[in-house]
Tab-separated table of C-alpha atoms in Angstrom:
chain	number	residue	atom	x	y	z
D	261	MET	CA	93.829	79.086	98.547
D	262	SER	CA	92.490	80.305	95.227
D	263	LYS	CA	89.225	81.489	93.755
D	264	THR	CA	88.312	81.790	90.082
D	265	ASN	CA	85.801	84.187	88.558
D	266	LYS	CA	84.767	84.250	84.930
D	267	THR	CA	84.684	87.892	83.812
D	268	SER	CA	83.824	87.299	80.137
D	269	ASP	CA	83.850	84.477	77.609
D	270	SER	CA	87.639	84.367	77.387
D	271	VAL	CA	88.989	86.266	80.408
D	272	TYR	CA	89.237	84.851	83.912
D	273	THR	CA	90.243	86.313	87.231
D	274	LYS	CA	91.822	84.009	89.772
D	275	SER	CA	92.655	84.929	93.343
D	276	LEU	CA	95.594	83.258	95.015
D	277	THR	CA	96.756	83.534	98.623
D	278	ILE	CA	100.295	82.319	99.290
D	279	GLN	CA	100.876	80.536	102.596
D	280	PRO	CA	102.724	80.630	104.894
D	281	TYR	CA	103.026	84.398	104.978
D	282	ASP	CA	106.733	85.277	104.984
D	283	LYS	CA	107.628	88.868	104.152
D	284	ASP	CA	111.204	88.092	103.046
D	285	ARG	CA	110.152	85.223	100.772
D	286	LEU	CA	107.357	87.320	99.271
D	287	THR	CA	109.837	90.115	98.583
D	288	ASN	CA	112.051	87.635	96.718
D	289	LEU	CA	109.067	86.239	94.818
D	290	ILE	CA	107.848	89.663	93.712
D	291	GLY	CA	111.312	90.995	92.847
D	292	THR	CA	112.758	94.478	92.867
D	293	VAL	CA	110.065	96.957	91.843
D	294	SER	CA	107.808	93.945	91.043
D	295	SER	CA	110.204	92.851	88.306
D	296	ASN	CA	109.487	89.130	88.719
D	297	LEU	CA	105.732	89.654	88.544
D	298	ARG	CA	106.158	91.815	85.427
D	299	GLN	CA	108.277	89.087	83.805
D	300	ILE	CA	105.519	86.522	84.495
D	301	GLU	CA	102.916	88.948	83.126
D	302	GLN	CA	104.852	89.496	79.911
D	303	PHE	CA	105.602	85.806	79.398
D	304	PHE	CA	101.994	84.629	79.769
D	305	GLY	CA	100.123	87.776	78.708
D	306	VAL	CA	98.283	88.176	82.015
D	307	THR	CA	97.806	90.961	84.541
D	308	ILE	CA	98.918	90.318	88.126
D	309	ASN	CA	97.729	92.476	91.011
D	310	ASN	CA	99.393	91.914	94.359
D	311	ARG	CA	99.069	93.037	97.946
D	312	GLY	CA	101.071	91.143	100.549
D	313	ASN	CA	100.470	87.433	100.064
D	314	TYR	CA	97.304	87.973	98.002
D	315	PHE	CA	97.533	87.813	94.210
D	316	GLU	CA	94.884	88.352	91.571
D	317	ILE	CA	95.674	87.096	88.068
D	318	VAL	CA	93.594	88.122	85.051
D	319	GLY	CA	93.823	86.640	81.560
D	320	ILE	CA	92.824	83.679	79.465
D	321	PRO	CA	92.256	80.583	81.629
D	322	LYS	CA	95.262	78.517	80.523
D	323	CYS	CA	97.681	81.407	81.042
D	324	VAL	CA	96.126	82.315	84.394
D	325	GLU	CA	96.621	78.731	85.604
D	326	LYS	CA	100.227	78.680	84.379
D	327	SER	CA	100.906	81.986	86.126
D	328	CYS	CA	99.466	80.678	89.407
D	329	THR	CA	101.653	77.600	89.133
D	330	VAL	CA	104.757	79.732	88.523
D	331	ILE	CA	103.961	81.993	91.478
D	332	ARG	CA	103.603	78.969	93.769
D	333	GLN	CA	106.739	77.328	92.354
D	334	VAL	CA	108.876	80.457	92.690
D	335	TYR	CA	107.597	80.991	96.244
D	336	ASP	CA	108.621	77.420	97.071
D	337	GLU	CA	112.012	78.121	95.497
D	338	THR	CA	112.525	81.136	97.804
D	339	LEU	CA	112.694	78.737	100.738
D	340	HIS	CA	116.083	77.546	99.426
D	341	ASN	CA	117.306	80.559	97.433
D	342	LYS	CA	117.437	84.062	98.843
D	343	SER	CA	117.142	85.642	95.410
D	344	ILE	CA	115.472	84.668	92.154
D	345	SER	CA	117.401	86.081	89.205
D	346	PRO	CA	115.614	87.058	85.964
D	347	HIS	CA	117.535	84.242	84.251
D	348	ASN	CA	116.382	81.621	86.778
D	349	LEU	CA	112.814	82.879	86.563
D	350	MET	CA	112.931	82.572	82.766
D	351	LEU	CA	114.151	78.982	83.094
D	352	ILE	CA	111.221	78.203	85.408
D	353	LEU	CA	108.774	79.878	83.003
D	354	LYS	CA	110.066	78.009	79.962
D	355	ALA	CA	110.172	74.652	81.764
D	356	LEU	CA	106.619	75.050	83.032
D	357	ASP	CA	105.334	76.204	79.648
D	358	GLN	CA	106.951	73.155	78.031
D	359	ASP	CA	105.403	70.836	80.657
D	360	TYR	CA	101.955	72.267	79.914
D	361	SER	CA	102.495	71.976	76.156
D	362	ASP	CA	103.506	68.326	76.497
D	363	LYS	CA	100.545	67.600	78.755
D	364	PHE	CA	97.977	69.029	76.337
D	365	LYS	CA	99.696	67.432	73.338
D	366	ASP	CA	99.084	63.966	74.863
D	367	GLU	CA	95.367	64.557	75.512
């Protein structure tokens, strides 16, 4: 479930609740000392606030949407992998960013 709020002309806030709630998978998604969330923030230039399975992402709309997609994708990945390495997360980020670039190039 997600909710989007426009906070100014160029900055959006989107709320995202990850389901099903699974503490171990969320821990793997977030990373040690929130390292995975910080890597997503730095890559897309957004701010991510998190409490449990609730996430709030703030930034320009396109980057907020990409960040939400990555969070969902990495959470799905935690079903099969117990740990998400910084390298694997970077591969996911770059692949998703390329997919978005190709999509908007064709429009």
